[in-house]
Amino acid sequence: MVSDPLFNAAFHRSPIGQYLLAPTDRLEILAVNDAFLRAVSRRREDLLGMPLFEVLGDDPNDPDATGVRNLGASIRTAIETGQSQLMPVQRYPIEMHKDGRSWFEDMPWSATNTPVYDADGKLACVSHTTINITAQVLAEQALLLSREEALRNARMAEAERANLAAVLRAAPVGVLVVDRTLRVLHRNPAHEAMFGPELPGAPGQIDFSQWHGWFIDGEAAGRRLEPGEWPLQRACAGEVVDQSLVRVRAFTATPVENTWVLLLSSILATTEPLQNPRQFKV
């Protein structure tokens, strides 16, 4: 759908499931990322161009199924109001396929539907981000998560990046983008609201020696993170980083000690080097 390498890297490497829908009555699937395909055990070619509810519909044997009705209502509201719609946790069974068999697997999801507009202000698509929170619900520690990158299509490379910036500004989760030297390239409003408008250290530079965070789960639960243990620091060093649940002290006017966050860090690779980092508009 979009040719910009940075757009595609961010979209497909995101650990949060996401797909883009045409703003039509049929809600055709325009793009779907790898995380969502893994979650529902589907192939991209089986979903692209298909009406959403023809390929991801309710379980016909479940008379109490409300997934399609609730999701459809949320998407319509997002289109009509132009506002991002955070859905309550939904029970949305997914039809799974393996070894010639198919069955519906009941999964709780946290989902957000965001209308995305092109440079002319015309509705281009609806971005749907979704997270399977089964484990968190069962553990009674469910964190309503959503992730950046409500991404959309644009014809020109600069227009695509401008569109991406608008999507990140509207994302309901904190997004921090840095280069490998931890120089800040972008912070969205949700990240500033969570951690504070100013980060400690040199302007525009992350210095984890001045950050305060404590592990919540695992063998290290309760121990303070060392500077080199922050997921973003490790990702910039080339590590593959799993999600990390930590308690962070925010850098707000009145520091908040018990902000619990789920940190997700990815390295985004492009086929074209960014000759001028200022051109990286996210």
XYZ file of C-alpha atoms in Angstrom:
282
model
C 0.000 0.000 0.000
C 2.821 2.401 0.936
C 6.276 2.395 -0.660
C 8.154 4.487 1.906
C 10.763 2.174 3.543
C 10.556 3.866 6.947
C 6.761 3.568 6.976
C 6.943 -0.126 6.104
C 9.675 -0.843 8.655
C 7.697 0.791 11.468
C 4.424 -0.838 10.405
C 5.666 -4.406 9.956
C 8.248 -4.512 12.780
C 5.806 -3.171 15.364
C 5.087 -5.729 18.120
C 1.471 -4.520 18.213
C -1.002 -6.046 15.764
C -2.362 -3.523 13.273
C -4.297 -3.340 10.026
C -5.611 -0.516 7.843
C -9.169 -0.434 6.523
C -10.767 1.370 3.590
C -13.438 3.795 4.918
C -16.207 2.077 2.940
C -19.288 0.065 3.849
C -17.331 -3.165 3.262
C -14.238 -2.035 5.237
C -11.783 -3.746 2.896
C -8.410 -4.581 4.458
C -5.747 -2.373 2.814
C -2.708 -3.486 4.816
C -1.962 -5.802 7.718
C 1.242 -6.084 9.720
C 3.194 -9.183 10.705
C 2.255 -9.033 14.409
C -1.451 -9.264 13.604
C -0.915 -12.094 11.119
C 0.941 -14.082 13.783
C -1.815 -13.457 16.335
C -4.582 -14.789 14.077
C -2.533 -17.429 12.193
C -3.412 -16.051 8.771
C -1.555 -15.293 5.561
C -1.426 -11.760 4.234
C -2.706 -12.813 0.809
C -5.847 -14.266 2.423
C -6.758 -10.926 4.035
C -5.700 -8.116 1.690
C -8.608 -6.640 -0.254
C -11.176 -8.677 1.669
C -14.082 -7.125 3.616
C -13.127 -7.201 7.286
C -16.090 -9.138 8.616
C -16.036 -11.722 5.833
C -12.633 -12.976 6.998
C -12.773 -12.033 10.690
C -16.400 -12.582 11.622
C -18.235 -13.879 14.680
C -18.418 -17.557 15.565
C -21.684 -18.659 13.863
C -22.207 -21.230 16.621
C -22.085 -18.612 19.384
C -25.480 -16.891 19.762
C -24.009 -14.430 22.286
C -21.192 -13.214 20.034
C -20.965 -9.417 19.974
C -17.507 -8.883 18.493
C -18.582 -7.837 15.003
C -21.326 -5.553 16.296
C -19.063 -3.798 18.799
C -16.095 -3.456 16.440
C -18.304 -2.237 13.602
C -19.892 0.384 15.866
C -16.479 1.616 17.049
C -15.146 1.922 13.492
C -18.269 3.780 12.340
C -17.975 6.171 15.296
C -14.311 6.829 14.459
C -15.257 7.634 10.847
C -18.223 9.829 11.783
C -16.503 11.811 14.563
C -12.938 11.881 13.256
C -11.772 10.847 16.744
C -9.746 7.846 17.887
C -11.949 5.251 19.618
C -10.503 3.137 22.434
C -12.688 0.072 22.850
C -13.275 -1.627 26.201
C -11.719 -5.069 26.454
C -13.575 -7.228 23.948
C -14.218 -10.960 23.688
C -13.569 -11.505 19.994
C -13.237 -15.167 18.923
C -10.767 -15.716 16.065
C -11.130 -18.544 13.582
C -7.844 -20.466 13.671
C -6.544 -22.790 10.948
C -3.965 -25.569 11.237
C -3.366 -28.912 9.532
C -6.593 -28.657 7.572
C -8.650 -28.017 10.711
C -10.395 -24.813 11.757
C -11.863 -23.686 15.068
C -12.775 -20.487 16.916
C -10.453 -19.472 19.726
C -11.907 -17.110 22.310
C -9.498 -14.210 22.936
C -9.825 -10.978 24.909
C -8.495 -7.993 22.995
C -7.720 -4.363 23.691
C -8.270 -2.366 20.513
C -8.212 1.180 19.164
C -9.684 2.498 15.911
C -8.170 5.709 14.560
C -9.276 7.655 11.444
C -6.281 8.696 9.333
C -6.390 11.673 6.980
C -4.209 12.541 3.995
C -2.391 15.829 3.442
C -5.579 17.353 1.955
C -7.665 16.486 5.007
C -9.510 13.645 3.258
C -10.183 10.446 5.197
C -7.674 7.936 3.795
C -8.244 4.893 5.998
C -9.000 3.651 9.494
C -6.124 2.220 11.521
C -7.037 -0.653 13.829
C -4.504 -1.584 16.515
C -5.190 -4.661 18.565
C -3.487 -6.534 21.386
C -4.299 -10.022 22.615
C -4.359 -9.539 26.413
C -5.331 -13.070 27.388
C -2.321 -13.559 29.667
C -2.802 -10.240 31.435
C -6.521 -10.860 31.987
C -5.881 -14.315 33.448
C -3.219 -12.830 35.737
C -5.520 -9.939 36.741
C -2.762 -7.531 35.767
C -4.165 -6.604 32.399
C -2.670 -3.450 30.985
C -4.730 -1.807 28.297
C -2.163 -1.440 25.629
C -2.056 0.017 22.266
C 0.951 1.048 20.261
C 2.067 3.757 17.924
C 1.857 3.679 14.212
C -1.713 4.326 13.123
C -0.265 4.475 9.611
C -1.773 5.553 6.348
C -1.201 5.745 2.642
C 0.161 8.758 0.814
C 1.477 9.304 -2.727
C 4.584 11.344 -2.013
C 7.353 10.288 0.378
C 7.227 13.562 2.298
C 3.423 13.365 2.466
C 3.712 9.796 3.780
C 6.019 10.915 6.575
C 3.774 13.849 7.404
C 0.860 11.424 7.580
C 2.873 9.169 9.882
C 3.593 12.130 12.171
C -0.137 12.838 12.442
C -0.839 9.203 13.280
C 1.832 9.108 16.008
C 0.485 12.295 17.544
C -2.925 10.612 17.808
C -1.572 7.285 19.110
C -3.026 6.412 22.544
C 0.322 5.087 23.865
C 3.654 6.761 24.528
C 6.050 6.674 21.553
C 9.736 7.575 21.819
C 11.921 7.319 18.691
C 15.714 7.583 19.013
C 18.725 6.864 16.854
C 21.430 4.403 17.903
C 23.161 7.087 19.976
C 19.929 7.613 21.963
C 19.422 11.023 20.399
C 15.696 11.787 20.513
C 14.104 12.002 17.067
C 10.479 12.121 18.186
C 8.257 12.077 21.277
C 4.526 12.013 20.922
C 2.086 13.805 23.285
C 1.166 10.559 25.059
C 4.827 9.954 25.941
C 5.203 13.523 27.254
C 2.046 13.124 29.322
C 3.357 9.879 30.804
C 6.970 10.847 31.605
C 6.854 14.649 31.680
C 7.553 17.389 29.114
C 11.317 17.435 29.741
C 13.626 14.435 30.082
C 16.751 14.736 32.246
C 20.217 15.142 30.780
C 21.442 17.008 27.736
C 18.666 18.403 25.510
C 17.460 15.832 23.009
C 19.625 13.042 24.460
C 18.509 10.049 26.546
C 20.720 9.364 29.581
C 19.406 6.346 31.453
C 21.770 6.971 34.369
C 19.274 9.646 35.401
C 16.177 7.483 34.941
C 14.527 5.628 37.828
C 12.808 2.319 37.201
C 12.252 -0.964 39.014
C 11.511 -4.445 37.652
C 8.005 -5.665 38.500
C 8.048 -9.339 37.535
C 10.516 -12.173 37.086
C 13.592 -12.994 39.162
C 14.620 -9.328 39.226
C 11.289 -8.102 40.644
C 11.826 -5.110 42.924
C 15.384 -4.393 41.751
C 16.222 -1.047 40.207
C 17.182 -1.047 36.532
C 20.812 -0.276 35.790
C 21.379 2.176 32.885
C 22.300 -0.648 30.512
C 19.212 -2.684 31.411
C 16.588 -0.313 30.003
C 14.968 -2.057 26.999
C 15.607 0.916 24.700
C 19.310 0.973 25.637
C 19.573 -2.770 24.965
C 17.733 -2.498 21.621
C 20.120 0.250 20.488
C 22.985 -2.112 21.357
C 21.556 -4.655 18.923
C 19.755 -6.969 21.335
C 16.388 -8.553 20.627
C 14.282 -7.213 23.497
C 11.123 -8.840 24.810
C 8.437 -6.761 26.477
C 9.445 -5.549 29.946
C 7.058 -4.676 32.763
C 8.609 -2.001 34.987
C 7.653 0.677 37.528
C 8.969 4.087 36.498
C 9.317 7.420 38.251
C 7.934 10.032 35.853
C 9.756 13.335 35.320
C 6.655 15.415 35.951
C 6.530 18.520 38.153
C 5.524 16.226 41.005
C 7.374 12.929 40.308
C 5.091 9.891 40.310
C 6.807 6.798 41.719
C 4.335 4.070 40.815
C 3.681 4.506 37.118
C 3.531 0.957 35.741
C 4.415 0.654 32.078
C 4.996 -2.111 29.571
C 8.094 -1.170 27.573
C 8.370 -2.429 23.998
C 11.510 -1.659 21.998
C 12.238 -2.450 18.344
C 14.985 -1.607 15.899
C 13.489 -0.268 12.677
C 15.570 -1.005 9.602
C 15.193 0.676 6.214
C 16.678 -0.117 2.849
C 17.597 3.549 2.339
C 19.905 5.390 4.770
C 18.624 8.618 6.276
C 21.226 11.067 4.989
C 19.710 13.925 6.957
C 18.176 12.887 10.303
C 16.031 16.015 10.273
C 14.129 14.485 7.402
C 12.939 11.745 9.756
C 9.537 13.275 10.533
C 7.689 11.047 12.973
